[in-house]
Amino acid sequence: MQSYALTIDKFLEHAAKWSPHREIVTGNSGRVGYDRLRQRSNRLSGALKRLGLARGDRVATLAWNTQHHVEVYYGTMAAGFVCHTLNPRLTVAHLAAMANEAEDRVLAVGEGLGETALELVRLCPAIKNVIFLDSPDAAPQSVAHCRAFGFESLLADLGCETPWGDFDEEAPAGLCYTSGTTGAPKGVLYTHRSNYLHTLLSLQADAFAMTRRDSILVGVPLFHANGWGLPFAAPAVGAKLVLPGRHTDGAWLASLIRAEEVTIACGVQTVWQRLADHLEAEDGDVPTLERIIIGGSNCPDSLMRRLEDRLQARVQTTWGMTELSPVGTVAPPRGNSRSVASGRPPIGVDLKLTDASGQTLREQRNTVGHLKVKGASVIDRYFRAPVDSLDSEGYFDTGDLARIDDEGNLTITGRAKDLIKSGGEWINPSEIETVIGRLPGVVQVAVIGRSDEAWGERPILIVEPQRGCVLDDARLLDSLRGTVADWWIPDQVFQVADMPLAATGKIDKARLRAEYAGV
Amino acid sequence: MQSYALTIDKFLEHAAKWSPHREIVTGNSGRVGYDRLRQRSNRLSGALKRLGLARGDRVATLAWNTQHHVEVYYGTMAAGFVCHTLNPRLTVAHLAAMANEAEDRVLAVGEGLGETALELVRLCPAIKNVIFLDSPDAAPQSVAHCRAFGFESLLADLGCETPWGDFDEEAPAGLCYTSGTTGAPKGVLYTHRSNYLHTLLSLQADAFAMTRRDSILVGVPLFHANGWGLPFAAPAVGAKLVLPGRHTDGAWLASLIRAEEVTIACGVQTVWQRLADHLEAEDGDVPTLERIIIGGSNCPDSLMRRLEDRLQARVQTTWGMTELSPVGTVAPPRGNSRSVASGRPPIGVDLKLTDASGQTLREQRNTVGHLKVKGASVIDRYFRAPVDSLDSEGYFDTGDLARIDDEGNLTITGRAKDLIKSGGEWINPSEIETVIGRLPGVVQVAVIGRSDEAWGERPILIVEPQRGCVLDDARLLDSLRGTVADWWIPDQVFQVADMPLAATGKIDKARLRAEYAGV
C-alpha cells in the first residue's frame, strides 16, 4: 500500500480543499475560511524559514485562543518546526525555565502579554525573534535583544509559499509542559504521528464524534494539554472552529455560542459552571448547543445534572492527560451520561491496572489500581529525558489511581503520590476529600500526610470555608464516620482563608505539605 | 511518543478486553463473544504454526460470512500470516490462477464448497492443508494431495496459545483480487497499517460512524473488497457483528435484522432491494434498522427513496474500490441523503481530477475528470507488480471518471476505459446507459464502441428487454435526443435475451466487445 506519512499538514490541506469556506472565528474580532487559513499559515512557514529556522527548531507561543495562534500552530508544525505552547498564567521564572530547556528561538505573543514577553525574553538568550499576535499591527521594532514583528507585517514582508510535509511522521510537532502541582514541570514532545493518530481516535463516533456540520467552541486554552487536539480535529472533519480569545466568562461564551451556532463546547467544568450561572441570572438559553465535552477532573453528578438541565445539552465526561495527547477515556455522546464516570477508552488507548509494585491486577474490574496506559499518542519519555519511563510491557504510569466498572467505565480515585501510608496500610486522601467537599460551606478541601512516629504517616485535613461561614472541626470529622474507615479520619483540621493553588487551578499540595505537614 | 505498531490484532484484543460479551452471530447457527473469538482465533494461529506456516505465508479462504471465516481472518493476520479471500463465484480455473500466484499454502473451505475445493487443490500444488469450516465436524482425512481438518478438531488437536502482533505495521495482512470485468484479476495486498488506518478513517462520525451500541449486518461478502473492513471496524468499537452465512435473500435478512436488532446493514444495493421486495410482499418491517450503507455503484434516487420509505432507514451511499481498502467517499449519516451522490472523502483519502494525460484539472468542481486517489489505505502497486503505478504526485489512477460538486460530493460518471473516441471527441457510454436504463421494459443496458473507418469508433447499444416486453429500436434511440449530443446516439441496437455478466454481477463488456464490436 502507499507510503503516506501521517503528518498534520494533511488536516489543514484537507479542510482547505473540502471545506474551504468553513470558518475559524475569533470572538468578535475576525473570521477566516480554511482555504485562507491554510494560505496564511503556509506563508508564515515561509517567513519563519526566512528568519533562519530549520527543521525541528522550536517556536514558543504565549497566547490565547485566536486565529493567529492557530496559524502559528500550522505555520510551525506543517513545515517541520515545533510549536511550544506556554501557559501565560505561570510565573516568568517558570516560563523561562521551560523556554530555555526547549531552546525556543522565536516567541509569539498574544494580546496583552507584551510585558510578560519582555521579562521572559530577557531571561532567554536563545529567543531571537518576537512576533506580536492578535492586536492591530503596531509592534515595537525590537524587544530586549530580539527583533520584533507584528504578525500581519511579518506575513506581508517575509511571508511566502513554501512546501509542507515531506518529512518523517515521527518528526516532532508540538511541545507542551505538564503543569504538575508538585515537582518541576516536564515537557511532552508530540510527534506528527502521535497527533494524527490521536485525532482519529478522538473523532470516533463513541468519543468526540465531530462532523462537518458541527461548530466547535474551544473553551480549553490551546496551551493546555495539546489544546485537546481540537485544532487538528476541527479541520480534519471540516467543522467550524470558534475561538473565544482571552476571555471565558459566562456572558461572553453565551453570546459566542448563540452568534456562531455552537453545537459542541469543550473545556473544564468551571467554565461551563460559569456559563450556567450566567444563563440562570439572565434566564437565557443556548439552543444550538448539543454537547459539552468536559475534562480536568471527575464531574459531580449534581453539576452534570445542573449543566444538562440548564444548557439542555449532553455532558460528555472525559479523562485525559497532557502525556496522552490528551484523550484517555470518553463518555459516549448518547445514553445515560450519569452512569459512565469518565467513559471508556476508544480503540488506540490500552489501559491496565496494577498494584503498587507494577504487577497487573488479576481482577481488572471493580477494584482500585495504579493506572497504566499504552498507545500511539501516549508519551514514552519526557522531553530531554535520557531513558523512557515505560514498564516491561510498554505501559506509561499515569500516577493516577483508578477503578473500572463492569461496563469498562473509568473513575479516577486519586493520585498515587498523594496516598498516605499509615501503619503499613494505604489511605486515599481523595475519598476523604470527596466527602468533605460535599459539605455545605466548604469551598476547597485537601488531605495530606504528616509524618508520625507511631504510624509512619497520619492524615491531616485542610479546608477553606465559604466566606462568612463557620465550620466546626469536630463536625467535619464526624461526617466521615461510617463512610471511611475510622483510622482514615484525619488527626487534625486546619481552616485556611485561601487554599494555595497552582497555575492550573489545582490545589498546590506541595505547598500545603511544606506549610502544614511539618506542624 | 510511544512506538506502537498499527497491527490489526489490536482490534480484537481491544474488543476482548472492553466488550468481551458483545457477540458475533452467524445466522441461526451460533454466537460467540469477542473474548471467546479472540481465544479461538489465537488458538488457530497456534495450529497454523504447527502446520508449518511462517510469517508472510498465505492462507486462502473460499468461504461465506461466518464466525469461522472471521476466526480465520484473525487467526492468520494477527499472527503475521496473510489471509487471501477467494470468491467462490469465480471459476475454478480463475481461482487456481490466483491461488497459484499467491502460493497459498492452506485452504479454508466454507459450507457446501467441498467440491470446488477438491477441484481447486488439484490445480494448486502449493496448497498442502485444507480446513473445513462451518459444518458439523466431519471432514475427510485428506483432499487430493492435502491433509484435511475439520475446523473444530484442528483447534482441539493442534490449537494452542501463541503470541500475536510484535511485527512491523507494514507487514502484509490480507490479499484480495479485484474482479475486473476485463483483463486478468489483480491482487491487492493489504498491510496491517493500511487496514488499521482504513478502519479509523471509515469509523469517523461523518462516515460509517459505528458505535458500541450498533449491531452490524455484514451483507457484503467477506471476500469482496476487503469485506469493506467490517471485521476490523466492529471489534474496534465493540459493536455486534451479524454474519448471514451463505444466503442473502430478503426473507432471511429480514428475520436476522429483527432477531439480532440490527442497526446498520452493509452491502450492495441489490441485496437491499431484495429485502425491500420481501418486506413489501409480507407487509413487514425492520424497526431497529437505522442505516443502510450501500456500495457497488451509483444508487438511483428512485431506489434510494424506495429503500428509505420501505425500510424506514437512512441510506448512506459510498464509493470505493478493492484498491482503496475499500472506502473512497461516504455520504454522511445525517442530512438529505438524495443530494450527496456518493458523498465526500473522509480525512485520510485525498482525491484529484486530471485530464486524460494526467494533468490536474484547474477546475476541480462541476467538471468530469479522471479520478486519482492518495492515502495510507490506497494501493501503490498490484501484488507481484515490479513497479508502482502511481503518478509523480503519488496518486493511484482509479480508472474511473468522476464529477465533484460544490459541496465536495463525488459522482462516478463512467469508466475511463469504456469511453468511446468518436471523431477525436469522447463519448461516455455511462451517460447513455443511465437514460436507457430508466426506460420501462429495460432490464440491462450496455453501450460499447465499435471501430469505424470514418470516425475511429462509434457507439452501439445492447439491451436486454424484460421477459415478455417488446422494445422498439428507434424509440430507444429517440429517448436519447435532447439528453445527450446527437452524435452520441448509437449507430445500431442489439437486443439480447441474456446480458453476459462477470462473476461480480457486473456486465461483462469484454465479452460484449468480442461478440458485437466486430459486427
PDB file of C-alpha atoms in Angstrom, chain B residues 222-464:
ATOM      1  CA  LEU B 222     -16.019 -11.048   3.354  1.00  0.00           C
ATOM      2  CA  PHE B 223     -14.196 -11.945   0.112  1.00  0.00           C
ATOM      3  CA  HIS B 224     -15.446  -8.803  -1.600  1.00  0.00           C
ATOM      4  CA  ALA B 225     -13.275  -5.674  -1.415  1.00  0.00           C
ATOM      5  CA  ASN B 226     -11.620  -6.437   1.924  1.00  0.00           C
ATOM      6  CA  GLY B 227     -15.052  -7.166   3.437  1.00  0.00           C
ATOM      7  CA  TRP B 228     -15.399  -3.365   3.497  1.00  0.00           C
ATOM      8  CA  GLY B 229     -13.179  -3.514   6.571  1.00  0.00           C
ATOM      9  CA  LEU B 230     -16.172  -4.537   8.710  1.00  0.00           C
ATOM     10  CA  PRO B 231     -14.414  -7.416  10.534  1.00  0.00           C
ATOM     11  CA  PHE B 232     -11.995  -4.730  11.776  1.00  0.00           C
ATOM     12  CA  ALA B 233     -14.430  -1.889  12.398  1.00  0.00           C
ATOM     13  CA  ALA B 234     -16.893  -3.877  14.519  1.00  0.00           C
ATOM     14  CA  PRO B 235     -14.448  -5.110  17.191  1.00  0.00           C
ATOM     15  CA  ALA B 236     -12.621  -1.752  17.113  1.00  0.00           C
ATOM     16  CA  VAL B 237     -15.763  -0.098  18.524  1.00  0.00           C
ATOM     17  CA  GLY B 238     -17.183  -3.154  20.291  1.00  0.00           C
ATOM     18  CA  ALA B 239     -20.241  -3.455  18.030  1.00  0.00           C
ATOM     19  CA  LYS B 240     -22.194  -6.659  17.489  1.00  0.00           C
ATOM     20  CA  LEU B 241     -21.281  -8.397  14.232  1.00  0.00           C
ATOM     21  CA  VAL B 242     -24.108 -10.205  12.429  1.00  0.00           C
ATOM     22  CA  LEU B 243     -22.992 -12.615   9.692  1.00  0.00           C
ATOM     23  CA  PRO B 244     -25.710 -14.038   7.421  1.00  0.00           C
ATOM     24  CA  GLY B 245     -23.775 -17.130   6.341  1.00  0.00           C
ATOM     25  CA  ARG B 246     -24.214 -18.190   2.755  1.00  0.00           C
ATOM     26  CA  HIS B 247     -27.630 -16.721   1.985  1.00  0.00           C
ATOM     27  CA  THR B 248     -28.686 -13.128   1.494  1.00  0.00           C
ATOM     28  CA  ASP B 249     -32.285 -13.387   0.323  1.00  0.00           C
ATOM     29  CA  GLY B 250     -34.787 -10.869   1.600  1.00  0.00           C
ATOM     30  CA  ALA B 251     -36.712 -13.131   3.967  1.00  0.00           C
ATOM     31  CA  TRP B 252     -33.554 -14.391   5.636  1.00  0.00           C
ATOM     32  CA  LEU B 253     -32.050 -10.937   6.090  1.00  0.00           C
ATOM     33  CA  ALA B 254     -35.341  -9.557   7.432  1.00  0.00           C
ATOM     34  CA  SER B 255     -35.518 -12.293  10.049  1.00  0.00           C
ATOM     35  CA  LEU B 256     -31.865 -11.745  11.021  1.00  0.00           C
ATOM     36  CA  ILE B 257     -32.312  -7.992  11.328  1.00  0.00           C
ATOM     37  CA  ARG B 258     -35.276  -8.497  13.608  1.00  0.00           C
ATOM     38  CA  ALA B 259     -33.707 -11.259  15.712  1.00  0.00           C
ATOM     39  CA  GLU B 260     -30.346  -9.525  16.185  1.00  0.00           C
ATOM     40  CA  GLU B 261     -31.727  -5.975  16.402  1.00  0.00           C
ATOM     41  CA  VAL B 262     -29.514  -4.843  13.557  1.00  0.00           C
ATOM     42  CA  THR B 263     -28.994  -1.071  13.395  1.00  0.00           C
ATOM     43  CA  ILE B 264     -26.615  -0.826  10.402  1.00  0.00           C
ATOM     44  CA  ALA B 265     -26.773  -3.042   7.312  1.00  0.00           C
ATOM     45  CA  CYS B 266     -23.945  -3.019   4.755  1.00  0.00           C
ATOM     46  CA  GLY B 267     -23.984  -4.373   1.213  1.00  0.00           C
ATOM     47  CA  VAL B 268     -24.625  -3.691  -2.452  1.00  0.00           C
ATOM     48  CA  GLN B 269     -27.964  -2.233  -3.455  1.00  0.00           C
ATOM     49  CA  THR B 270     -29.429  -5.424  -4.977  1.00  0.00           C
ATOM     50  CA  VAL B 271     -29.337  -7.071  -1.549  1.00  0.00           C
ATOM     51  CA  TRP B 272     -31.421  -4.281  -0.016  1.00  0.00           C
ATOM     52  CA  GLN B 273     -33.730  -4.207  -2.999  1.00  0.00           C
ATOM     53  CA  ARG B 274     -34.498  -7.862  -2.307  1.00  0.00           C
ATOM     54  CA  LEU B 275     -35.075  -7.021   1.345  1.00  0.00           C
ATOM     55  CA  ALA B 276     -37.494  -4.241   0.364  1.00  0.00           C
ATOM     56  CA  ASP B 277     -39.285  -6.617  -2.048  1.00  0.00           C
ATOM     57  CA  HIS B 278     -39.719  -9.128   0.726  1.00  0.00           C
ATOM     58  CA  LEU B 279     -40.982  -6.595   3.256  1.00  0.00           C
ATOM     59  CA  GLU B 280     -43.448  -5.284   0.710  1.00  0.00           C
ATOM     60  CA  ALA B 281     -44.740  -8.779  -0.013  1.00  0.00           C
ATOM     61  CA  GLU B 282     -45.218  -9.689   3.645  1.00  0.00           C
ATOM     62  CA  ASP B 283     -46.062  -6.130   4.730  1.00  0.00           C
ATOM     63  CA  GLY B 284     -43.290  -6.476   7.302  1.00  0.00           C
ATOM     64  CA  ASP B 285     -40.908  -4.040   8.919  1.00  0.00           C
ATOM     65  CA  VAL B 286     -37.421  -3.934  10.460  1.00  0.00           C
ATOM     66  CA  PRO B 287     -37.905  -1.406  13.248  1.00  0.00           C
ATOM     67  CA  THR B 288     -34.375  -1.448  14.703  1.00  0.00           C
ATOM     68  CA  LEU B 289     -32.654  -0.696  11.405  1.00  0.00           C
ATOM     69  CA  GLU B 290     -31.275   2.841  11.358  1.00  0.00           C
ATOM     70  CA  ARG B 291     -28.941   2.891   8.386  1.00  0.00           C
ATOM     71  CA  ILE B 292     -28.070   1.042   5.207  1.00  0.00           C
ATOM     72  CA  ILE B 293     -24.590   1.535   3.838  1.00  0.00           C
ATOM     73  CA  ILE B 294     -24.621   0.902   0.104  1.00  0.00           C
ATOM     74  CA  GLY B 295     -21.668   0.330  -2.170  1.00  0.00           C
ATOM     75  CA  GLY B 296     -21.045  -1.019  -5.582  1.00  0.00           C
ATOM     76  CA  SER B 297     -22.463   1.534  -7.971  1.00  0.00           C
ATOM     77  CA  ASN B 298     -24.427   4.756  -8.151  1.00  0.00           C
ATOM     78  CA  CYS B 299     -27.763   4.270  -6.450  1.00  0.00           C
ATOM     79  CA  PRO B 300     -30.675   5.785  -8.397  1.00  0.00           C
ATOM     80  CA  ASP B 301     -32.778   8.313  -6.476  1.00  0.00           C
ATOM     81  CA  SER B 302     -35.903   6.246  -7.006  1.00  0.00           C
ATOM     82  CA  LEU B 303     -34.355   3.183  -5.363  1.00  0.00           C
ATOM     83  CA  MET B 304     -32.988   5.283  -2.528  1.00  0.00           C
ATOM     84  CA  ARG B 305     -36.414   6.772  -1.907  1.00  0.00           C
ATOM     85  CA  ARG B 306     -37.985   3.324  -2.001  1.00  0.00           C
ATOM     86  CA  LEU B 307     -35.452   1.876   0.450  1.00  0.00           C
ATOM     87  CA  GLU B 308     -35.756   4.794   2.842  1.00  0.00           C
ATOM     88  CA  ASP B 309     -39.549   4.667   2.736  1.00  0.00           C
ATOM     89  CA  ARG B 310     -39.873   0.907   2.903  1.00  0.00           C
ATOM     90  CA  LEU B 311     -37.146   0.204   5.474  1.00  0.00           C
ATOM     91  CA  GLN B 312     -37.532   3.439   7.404  1.00  0.00           C
ATOM     92  CA  ALA B 313     -33.756   3.697   7.455  1.00  0.00           C
ATOM     93  CA  ARG B 314     -31.244   6.217   6.259  1.00  0.00           C
ATOM     94  CA  VAL B 315     -29.374   5.180   3.095  1.00  0.00           C
ATOM     95  CA  GLN B 316     -25.682   6.064   3.033  1.00  0.00           C
ATOM     96  CA  THR B 317     -24.217   5.839  -0.430  1.00  0.00           C
ATOM     97  CA  THR B 318     -20.500   5.255  -0.839  1.00  0.00           C
ATOM     98  CA  TRP B 319     -17.866   4.951  -3.498  1.00  0.00           C
ATOM     99  CA  GLY B 320     -14.978   2.570  -3.045  1.00  0.00           C
ATOM    100  CA  MET B 321     -12.698   0.030  -4.681  1.00  0.00           C
ATOM    101  CA  THR B 322     -10.796  -3.077  -3.643  1.00  0.00           C
ATOM    102  CA  GLU B 323      -7.684  -0.954  -4.242  1.00  0.00           C
ATOM    103  CA  LEU B 324      -8.861   1.557  -1.594  1.00  0.00           C
ATOM    104  CA  SER B 325      -9.459  -0.976   1.241  1.00  0.00           C
ATOM    105  CA  PRO B 326     -12.210  -0.016   0.028  1.00  0.00           C
ATOM    106  CA  VAL B 327     -13.630   3.323   1.245  1.00  0.00           C
ATOM    107  CA  GLY B 328     -13.188   6.362  -1.003  1.00  0.00           C
ATOM    108  CA  THR B 329     -16.198   8.566  -0.249  1.00  0.00           C
ATOM    109  CA  VAL B 330     -19.205   8.239   2.042  1.00  0.00           C
ATOM    110  CA  ALA B 331     -22.482  10.103   2.348  1.00  0.00           C
ATOM    111  CA  PRO B 332     -22.972  11.330   5.927  1.00  0.00           C
ATOM    112  CA  PRO B 333     -25.370   9.587   8.331  1.00  0.00           C
ATOM    113  CA  ARG B 334     -27.493  12.734   8.610  1.00  0.00           C
ATOM    114  CA  GLY B 335     -28.963  15.360   6.295  1.00  0.00           C
ATOM    115  CA  ASN B 336     -30.631  14.896   2.909  1.00  0.00           C
ATOM    116  CA  SER B 337     -29.287  11.638   1.512  1.00  0.00           C
ATOM    117  CA  ARG B 338     -30.521  12.371  -2.010  1.00  0.00           C
ATOM    118  CA  SER B 339     -28.353  15.404  -2.716  1.00  0.00           C
ATOM    119  CA  VAL B 340     -24.975  13.979  -1.850  1.00  0.00           C
ATOM    120  CA  ALA B 341     -24.272  11.460  -4.655  1.00  0.00           C
ATOM    121  CA  SER B 342     -21.570   9.107  -3.293  1.00  0.00           C
ATOM    122  CA  GLY B 343     -20.577  11.532  -0.550  1.00  0.00           C
ATOM    123  CA  ARG B 344     -17.265  13.145   0.397  1.00  0.00           C
ATOM    124  CA  PRO B 345     -13.803  11.780   1.186  1.00  0.00           C
ATOM    125  CA  PRO B 346     -13.093  11.455   4.925  1.00  0.00           C
ATOM    126  CA  ILE B 347      -9.723  12.626   6.230  1.00  0.00           C
ATOM    127  CA  GLY B 348      -7.137  10.113   5.053  1.00  0.00           C
ATOM    128  CA  VAL B 349      -8.391   9.980   1.453  1.00  0.00           C
ATOM    129  CA  ASP B 350      -7.020  12.576  -0.989  1.00  0.00           C
ATOM    130  CA  LEU B 351      -8.731  12.914  -4.382  1.00  0.00           C
ATOM    131  CA  LYS B 352      -7.920  14.829  -7.533  1.00  0.00           C
ATOM    132  CA  LEU B 353      -9.319  15.023 -11.059  1.00  0.00           C
ATOM    133  CA  THR B 354      -6.988  15.068 -14.047  1.00  0.00           C
ATOM    134  CA  ASP B 355      -7.323  15.130 -17.797  1.00  0.00           C
ATOM    135  CA  ALA B 356      -6.531  12.049 -19.893  1.00  0.00           C
ATOM    136  CA  SER B 357      -2.820  12.932 -19.925  1.00  0.00           C
ATOM    137  CA  GLY B 358      -2.660  13.079 -16.126  1.00  0.00           C
ATOM    138  CA  GLN B 359      -2.563  16.887 -15.789  1.00  0.00           C
ATOM    139  CA  THR B 360      -4.511  18.070 -12.734  1.00  0.00           C
ATOM    140  CA  LEU B 361      -7.616  19.924 -13.903  1.00  0.00           C
ATOM    141  CA  ARG B 362      -7.511  23.595 -12.964  1.00  0.00           C
ATOM    142  CA  GLU B 363     -11.178  23.383 -12.099  1.00  0.00           C
ATOM    143  CA  GLN B 364     -11.856  20.533  -9.663  1.00  0.00           C
ATOM    144  CA  ARG B 365     -15.556  21.205  -9.258  1.00  0.00           C
ATOM    145  CA  ASN B 366     -18.505  20.533 -11.579  1.00  0.00           C
ATOM    146  CA  THR B 367     -16.420  19.093 -14.367  1.00  0.00           C
ATOM    147  CA  VAL B 368     -15.712  15.481 -15.330  1.00  0.00           C
ATOM    148  CA  GLY B 369     -12.163  14.220 -14.922  1.00  0.00           C
ATOM    149  CA  HIS B 370     -10.083  11.109 -14.369  1.00  0.00           C
ATOM    150  CA  LEU B 371     -10.224  10.259 -10.676  1.00  0.00           C
ATOM    151  CA  LYS B 372      -6.916   9.758  -8.813  1.00  0.00           C
ATOM    152  CA  VAL B 373      -6.527   8.808  -5.150  1.00  0.00           C
ATOM    153  CA  LYS B 374      -3.872   9.015  -2.471  1.00  0.00           C
ATOM    154  CA  GLY B 375      -3.863   7.699   1.077  1.00  0.00           C
ATOM    155  CA  ALA B 376      -2.458   5.236   3.581  1.00  0.00           C
ATOM    156  CA  SER B 377      -5.094   2.648   2.658  1.00  0.00           C
ATOM    157  CA  VAL B 378      -4.664   3.064  -1.107  1.00  0.00           C
ATOM    158  CA  ILE B 379      -2.678   0.623  -3.246  1.00  0.00           C
ATOM    159  CA  ASP B 380       0.682   1.602  -4.664  1.00  0.00           C
ATOM    160  CA  ARG B 381       1.125  -1.466  -6.908  1.00  0.00           C
ATOM    161  CA  TYR B 382      -0.698  -4.713  -7.578  1.00  0.00           C
ATOM    162  CA  PHE B 383       0.547  -7.924  -5.981  1.00  0.00           C
ATOM    163  CA  ARG B 384       3.729  -9.141  -7.685  1.00  0.00           C
ATOM    164  CA  ALA B 385       3.936  -5.998  -9.812  1.00  0.00           C
ATOM    165  CA  PRO B 386       7.575  -4.971 -10.111  1.00  0.00           C
ATOM    166  CA  VAL B 387       6.947  -1.212 -10.049  1.00  0.00           C
ATOM    167  CA  ASP B 388       4.312   1.033  -8.574  1.00  0.00           C
ATOM    168  CA  SER B 389       1.568   2.518 -10.702  1.00  0.00           C
ATOM    169  CA  LEU B 390       1.401   5.966  -9.126  1.00  0.00           C
ATOM    170  CA  ASP B 391       1.786   9.345 -10.788  1.00  0.00           C
ATOM    171  CA  SER B 392       4.535  11.819  -9.919  1.00  0.00           C
ATOM    172  CA  GLU B 393       2.466  13.181  -7.009  1.00  0.00           C
ATOM    173  CA  GLY B 394       1.917   9.680  -5.636  1.00  0.00           C
ATOM    174  CA  TYR B 395      -1.717   9.270  -6.762  1.00  0.00           C
ATOM    175  CA  PHE B 396      -3.278   5.995  -7.929  1.00  0.00           C
ATOM    176  CA  ASP B 397      -5.414   6.081 -11.076  1.00  0.00           C
ATOM    177  CA  THR B 398      -8.825   4.583 -10.267  1.00  0.00           C
ATOM    178  CA  GLY B 399      -9.749   4.236 -13.931  1.00  0.00           C
ATOM    179  CA  ASP B 400     -12.996   6.000 -13.076  1.00  0.00           C
ATOM    180  CA  LEU B 401     -14.358   9.211 -14.467  1.00  0.00           C
ATOM    181  CA  ALA B 402     -15.980  11.432 -11.891  1.00  0.00           C
ATOM    182  CA  ARG B 403     -17.509  14.784 -11.140  1.00  0.00           C
ATOM    183  CA  ILE B 404     -17.327  16.595  -7.787  1.00  0.00           C
ATOM    184  CA  ASP B 405     -19.971  19.169  -6.868  1.00  0.00           C
ATOM    185  CA  ASP B 406     -19.567  22.436  -4.958  1.00  0.00           C
ATOM    186  CA  GLU B 407     -20.124  20.644  -1.667  1.00  0.00           C
ATOM    187  CA  GLY B 408     -17.396  18.105  -2.423  1.00  0.00           C
ATOM    188  CA  ASN B 409     -19.777  15.240  -3.254  1.00  0.00           C
ATOM    189  CA  LEU B 410     -18.494  12.717  -5.753  1.00  0.00           C
ATOM    190  CA  THR B 411     -20.401  11.156  -8.647  1.00  0.00           C
ATOM    191  CA  ILE B 412     -18.782   8.415 -10.719  1.00  0.00           C
ATOM    192  CA  THR B 413     -19.735   9.151 -14.311  1.00  0.00           C
ATOM    193  CA  GLY B 414     -18.119   6.187 -16.044  1.00  0.00           C
ATOM    194  CA  ARG B 415     -15.029   4.090 -16.575  1.00  0.00           C
ATOM    195  CA  ALA B 416     -12.190   5.707 -18.479  1.00  0.00           C
ATOM    196  CA  LYS B 417     -11.551   2.530 -20.454  1.00  0.00           C
ATOM    197  CA  ASP B 418     -15.216   2.361 -21.535  1.00  0.00           C
ATOM    198  CA  LEU B 419     -15.008   5.807 -23.137  1.00  0.00           C
ATOM    199  CA  ILE B 420     -15.575   5.810 -26.863  1.00  0.00           C
ATOM    200  CA  LYS B 421     -13.480   8.122 -29.029  1.00  0.00           C
ATOM    201  CA  SER B 422     -15.527   9.235 -31.994  1.00  0.00           C
ATOM    202  CA  GLY B 423     -14.153  11.814 -34.406  1.00  0.00           C
ATOM    203  CA  GLY B 424     -11.487  12.776 -31.860  1.00  0.00           C
ATOM    204  CA  GLU B 425     -14.069  13.515 -29.141  1.00  0.00           C
ATOM    205  CA  TRP B 426     -15.109  11.411 -26.158  1.00  0.00           C
ATOM    206  CA  ILE B 427     -18.465   9.715 -25.704  1.00  0.00           C
ATOM    207  CA  ASN B 428     -19.255   8.475 -22.173  1.00  0.00           C
ATOM    208  CA  PRO B 429     -21.299   5.237 -22.501  1.00  0.00           C
ATOM    209  CA  SER B 430     -22.376   5.507 -18.902  1.00  0.00           C
ATOM    210  CA  GLU B 431     -24.474   8.609 -19.550  1.00  0.00           C
ATOM    211  CA  ILE B 432     -26.303   6.872 -22.399  1.00  0.00           C
ATOM    212  CA  GLU B 433     -26.787   3.744 -20.285  1.00  0.00           C
ATOM    213  CA  THR B 434     -28.354   5.771 -17.489  1.00  0.00           C
ATOM    214  CA  VAL B 435     -31.022   7.208 -19.823  1.00  0.00           C
ATOM    215  CA  ILE B 436     -31.835   3.881 -21.473  1.00  0.00           C
ATOM    216  CA  GLY B 437     -31.738   2.019 -18.167  1.00  0.00           C
ATOM    217  CA  ARG B 438     -34.602   4.129 -16.840  1.00  0.00           C
ATOM    218  CA  LEU B 439     -36.959   3.182 -19.693  1.00  0.00           C
ATOM    219  CA  PRO B 440     -39.752   0.730 -18.883  1.00  0.00           C
ATOM    220  CA  GLY B 441     -39.049  -2.801 -20.077  1.00  0.00           C
ATOM    221  CA  VAL B 442     -35.258  -2.447 -19.986  1.00  0.00           C
ATOM    222  CA  VAL B 443     -33.503  -4.888 -17.632  1.00  0.00           C
ATOM    223  CA  GLN B 444     -29.863  -4.395 -18.600  1.00  0.00           C
ATOM    224  CA  VAL B 445     -28.136  -1.992 -20.919  1.00  0.00           C
ATOM    225  CA  ALA B 446     -24.607  -1.538 -22.248  1.00  0.00           C
ATOM    226  CA  VAL B 447     -23.042   0.824 -24.740  1.00  0.00           C
ATOM    227  CA  ILE B 448     -19.720  -0.152 -26.301  1.00  0.00           C
ATOM    228  CA  GLY B 449     -17.531   1.227 -29.075  1.00  0.00           C
ATOM    229  CA  ARG B 450     -17.299  -0.412 -32.493  1.00  0.00           C
ATOM    230  CA  SER B 451     -14.437   0.522 -34.771  1.00  0.00           C
ATOM    231  CA  ASP B 452     -15.453   2.755 -37.602  1.00  0.00           C
ATOM    232  CA  GLU B 453     -13.467   3.825 -40.633  1.00  0.00           C
ATOM    233  CA  ALA B 454     -14.783   7.346 -40.778  1.00  0.00           C
ATOM    234  CA  TRP B 455     -14.943   8.198 -37.044  1.00  0.00           C
ATOM    235  CA  GLY B 456     -12.448   5.867 -35.408  1.00  0.00           C
ATOM    236  CA  GLU B 457     -15.148   4.462 -33.102  1.00  0.00           C
ATOM    237  CA  ARG B 458     -18.932   4.643 -32.984  1.00  0.00           C
ATOM    238  CA  PRO B 459     -21.236   3.608 -30.100  1.00  0.00           C
ATOM    239  CA  ILE B 460     -23.602   0.667 -30.330  1.00  0.00           C
ATOM    240  CA  LEU B 461     -26.365  -0.127 -27.867  1.00  0.00           C
ATOM    241  CA  ILE B 462     -27.052  -3.558 -26.371  1.00  0.00           C
ATOM    242  CA  VAL B 463     -30.208  -4.063 -24.313  1.00  0.00           C
ATOM    243  CA  GLU B 464     -31.817  -6.943 -22.507  1.00  0.00           C
TER     244      GLU B 464
END
